[in-house]
Coordinates of C-alpha atoms in Angstrom, one line a residue:
M120 CA 0.3 -0.1 0.4
P121 CA 1.7 3.4 -0.9
S122 CA 2.6 5.4 1.9
P123 CA 0.4 8.5 2.7
H124 CA 3.8 10.5 2.9
A125 CA 4.0 9.6 -1.3
A126 CA 1.9 12.2 -3.0
Q127 CA 3.2 15.0 -0.7
D128 CA 7.0 13.8 -1.7
A129 CA 5.8 13.4 -4.8
S130 CA 3.8 17.4 -4.9
T131 CA 6.8 18.5 -3.4
T132 CA 9.6 17.4 -5.5
P133 CA 11.3 20.4 -7.9
E134 CA 10.1 20.7 -11.4
S135 CA 12.3 22.2 -14.4
P136 CA 11.6 25.0 -15.4
P137 CA 9.7 25.7 -18.5
A138 CA 11.6 26.4 -21.2
T139 CA 11.4 29.9 -22.4
G140 CA 11.7 31.8 -26.0
A141 CA 12.9 30.1 -29.1
A142 CA 13.7 27.0 -27.5
A143 CA 10.1 26.5 -26.1
R144 CA 8.6 26.7 -29.2
V145 CA 11.0 24.3 -31.2
P146 CA 11.8 21.1 -29.7
G147 CA 15.4 20.0 -29.0
T148 CA 16.7 23.6 -30.3
S149 CA 18.7 23.8 -26.8
E150 CA 20.0 20.3 -28.2
R151 CA 20.8 20.9 -31.5
S152 CA 22.8 24.7 -30.2
G153 CA 24.9 22.8 -27.7
A154 CA 25.8 20.0 -30.4
A155 CA 26.2 23.2 -33.7
L156 CA 28.6 25.0 -30.6
A157 CA 30.8 21.7 -30.0
D158 CA 31.4 21.4 -33.8
Q159 CA 32.8 24.6 -33.4
P160 CA 37.0 24.4 -32.9
A161 CA 38.6 26.1 -30.1
P162 CA 40.4 29.1 -30.1
S163 CA 43.4 27.5 -30.0
A164 CA 42.7 25.5 -33.2
Q165 CA 41.2 28.5 -34.9
S166 CA 44.2 30.3 -34.2
A167 CA 47.1 27.3 -35.3
H168 CA 45.0 26.8 -38.6
D169 CA 45.1 30.0 -39.2
A170 CA 49.1 30.9 -38.7
G171 CA 49.3 27.7 -41.0
L172 CA 47.5 29.7 -44.4
L173 CA 49.5 32.5 -43.2
L174 CA 52.8 31.2 -43.3
L175 CA 51.9 28.8 -46.8
R176 CA 50.7 31.9 -48.4
L177 CA 53.3 34.4 -47.5
A178 CA 56.1 31.6 -49.1
L179 CA 54.2 30.9 -52.0
G180 CA 52.8 34.2 -52.3
L181 CA 56.4 35.3 -52.4
T182 CA 58.1 33.2 -54.3
M183 CA 55.2 33.2 -57.4
A184 CA 55.7 37.4 -56.7
A185 CA 59.5 37.1 -57.5
H186 CA 59.2 34.8 -60.4
G187 CA 56.9 37.5 -62.0
S188 CA 59.4 39.8 -61.5
Q189 CA 61.9 38.4 -62.7
K190 CA 60.1 38.0 -65.7
L191 CA 59.0 41.8 -65.5
F192 CA 61.9 43.5 -64.1
G193 CA 64.9 41.2 -64.8
W194 CA 65.9 41.3 -60.6
F195 CA 67.1 38.6 -58.7
D196 CA 68.9 37.9 -62.0
G197 CA 66.7 37.0 -64.2
G198 CA 65.3 37.6 -68.3
G199 CA 63.2 40.7 -68.2
L200 CA 61.0 41.0 -70.4
A201 CA 63.5 40.3 -73.4
G202 CA 64.9 37.2 -71.8
T203 CA 61.2 36.0 -71.2
E204 CA 59.7 37.3 -74.5
Q205 CA 62.5 34.6 -75.8
F206 CA 61.6 31.7 -74.0
F207 CA 58.5 32.3 -74.5
Q208 CA 59.1 31.8 -78.7
S209 CA 61.4 28.8 -77.9
A210 CA 58.3 27.3 -76.0
G211 CA 56.1 26.9 -79.2
Y212 CA 54.0 30.2 -78.1
P213 CA 52.1 32.5 -80.2
A214 CA 52.8 36.9 -79.6
A215 CA 55.7 36.2 -77.5
G216 CA 56.0 39.7 -75.9
A217 CA 52.8 40.6 -75.1
M218 CA 52.7 36.6 -73.4
A219 CA 55.9 37.8 -71.0
V220 CA 54.1 40.1 -70.0
V221 CA 51.1 38.2 -68.9
A222 CA 53.2 36.1 -67.2
G223 CA 54.8 37.8 -64.9
L224 CA 52.1 40.4 -64.3
T225 CA 50.1 37.9 -63.3
E226 CA 52.7 35.3 -61.2
T227 CA 53.1 39.3 -59.5
L228 CA 50.3 40.3 -58.6
G229 CA 48.9 36.5 -58.7
G230 CA 51.8 36.1 -55.9
L231 CA 51.4 39.4 -53.9
G232 CA 47.6 38.4 -53.6
L233 CA 48.6 35.2 -52.1
A234 CA 51.0 36.1 -49.4
L235 CA 48.1 39.8 -48.6
G236 CA 45.4 36.7 -48.5
L237 CA 43.3 39.5 -51.0
L238 CA 40.8 38.9 -53.6
T239 CA 42.3 34.7 -52.9
P240 CA 40.3 33.0 -54.1
L241 CA 41.5 35.3 -58.7
A242 CA 44.8 34.9 -56.4
G243 CA 45.4 31.2 -57.0
A244 CA 43.6 30.6 -59.4
A245 CA 46.1 33.0 -61.5
V246 CA 49.0 31.5 -60.1
F247 CA 47.3 27.8 -60.9
G248 CA 46.9 28.5 -63.7
T249 CA 50.3 29.8 -64.6
L250 CA 51.8 26.8 -63.0
L251 CA 49.7 24.8 -65.2
N252 CA 51.8 26.0 -68.3
A253 CA 54.9 26.0 -66.5
L254 CA 54.5 22.4 -66.0
A255 CA 53.2 21.7 -69.3
V256 CA 55.9 23.1 -70.7
K257 CA 58.5 20.9 -68.6
W258 CA 56.5 17.7 -68.3
G259 CA 58.7 14.8 -70.0
G260 CA 61.8 15.2 -67.6
G261 CA 61.3 13.0 -65.3
F262 CA 59.5 14.3 -61.4
F263 CA 63.1 15.3 -59.7
A264 CA 65.0 18.1 -60.4
P265 CA 66.2 19.9 -62.1
E266 CA 64.8 18.9 -64.9
G267 CA 62.0 17.8 -63.5
V268 CA 58.6 18.2 -62.2
E269 CA 59.3 18.7 -58.9
Y270 CA 59.6 22.3 -57.8
E271 CA 56.4 23.3 -60.1
L272 CA 53.7 20.3 -58.8
L273 CA 55.1 21.2 -56.1
L274 CA 53.8 25.0 -56.3
T275 CA 51.1 24.4 -58.6
L276 CA 49.2 21.6 -55.2
A277 CA 50.3 24.5 -53.2
A278 CA 48.3 27.5 -55.0
A279 CA 45.4 24.6 -55.3
A280 CA 45.1 23.8 -51.7
L281 CA 45.0 27.8 -50.9
T282 CA 42.3 28.8 -53.0
L283 CA 40.3 26.0 -52.0
A284 CA 41.0 25.9 -48.2
G285 CA 40.6 29.8 -48.2
P286 CA 43.7 32.5 -46.4
G287 CA 42.3 32.4 -42.5
R288 CA 41.5 34.9 -41.2
L289 CA 45.2 36.7 -40.4
A290 CA 44.1 37.9 -44.4
A291 CA 43.3 41.5 -46.6
D292 CA 39.8 39.8 -46.8
S293 CA 39.1 39.2 -43.6
A294 CA 38.9 43.1 -43.4
L295 CA 36.9 43.6 -46.5
P296 CA 33.8 44.5 -45.9
L297 CA 32.0 41.8 -48.2
P298 CA 28.7 39.9 -47.1
A299 CA 28.5 36.7 -46.1
P300 CA 27.3 35.3 -49.4
W301 CA 30.8 36.4 -50.8
R302 CA 33.0 35.4 -48.4
H303 CA 34.9 32.1 -48.8
R304 CA 33.2 29.6 -49.2
L305 CA 34.9 25.9 -50.4
S306 CA 32.5 26.7 -54.1
H307 CA 34.1 29.3 -54.3
G308 CA 38.0 28.0 -54.6
A309 CA 36.7 25.0 -56.7
A310 CA 35.2 27.9 -59.0
A311 CA 38.0 29.5 -59.1
L312 CA 40.5 26.5 -59.5
V313 CA 38.3 26.2 -62.7
L314 CA 38.7 28.9 -64.3
G315 CA 42.6 28.7 -63.8
A316 CA 42.6 25.1 -65.9
V317 CA 40.1 27.2 -68.6
A318 CA 42.4 30.0 -69.1
A319 CA 45.5 27.9 -68.6
G320 CA 44.5 25.6 -71.0
A321 CA 43.0 27.9 -74.0
L322 CA 46.6 28.9 -73.6
L323 CA 48.2 25.5 -73.7
L324 CA 45.9 25.0 -77.0
V325 CA 47.5 27.8 -79.0
R326 CA 50.8 26.6 -78.3
S327 CA 52.8 25.3 -81.5

């Protein structure tokens, strides 16, 4: 037989306070919000991610900008526009003089864009497309440098990785007042790589 005190104990047992706000209107809201917060990276992990992207951007971007300045200005023992034009002629490209200017500007501006994290998908596409042409010109000499494509392939894949991953928070893009739909996404990076590959393919088609 139930104790006469059972009903009293049950009536005096404190109940959970009723849910209020959006959680009361949508069942499971608080649980989903907690799960979403748990999925977010810790601040220290996010900072490490941003620092790694910054280091990769600086290494690749400044390397490409230096190569571009060799073509445009003859800096760092480069051949300048005249020497670059001769190279494009020997590689079978038409309008070698114009190609020298385009290649120099693409490498310089694309490299600086990557280093700064400015318009990163477009900068990555520019560098990626240029390096695809470099791979095609040097293809056939094996893998390992100096005759092979080891160096060019590494730069090409690094450019593709940055274009897909985005610049991180330590970048000029983070300071631009871009609306949310225009901020970096994987789809933006993938579209930029397709654009760079199409441009590179068009140039290779006219190469004799």
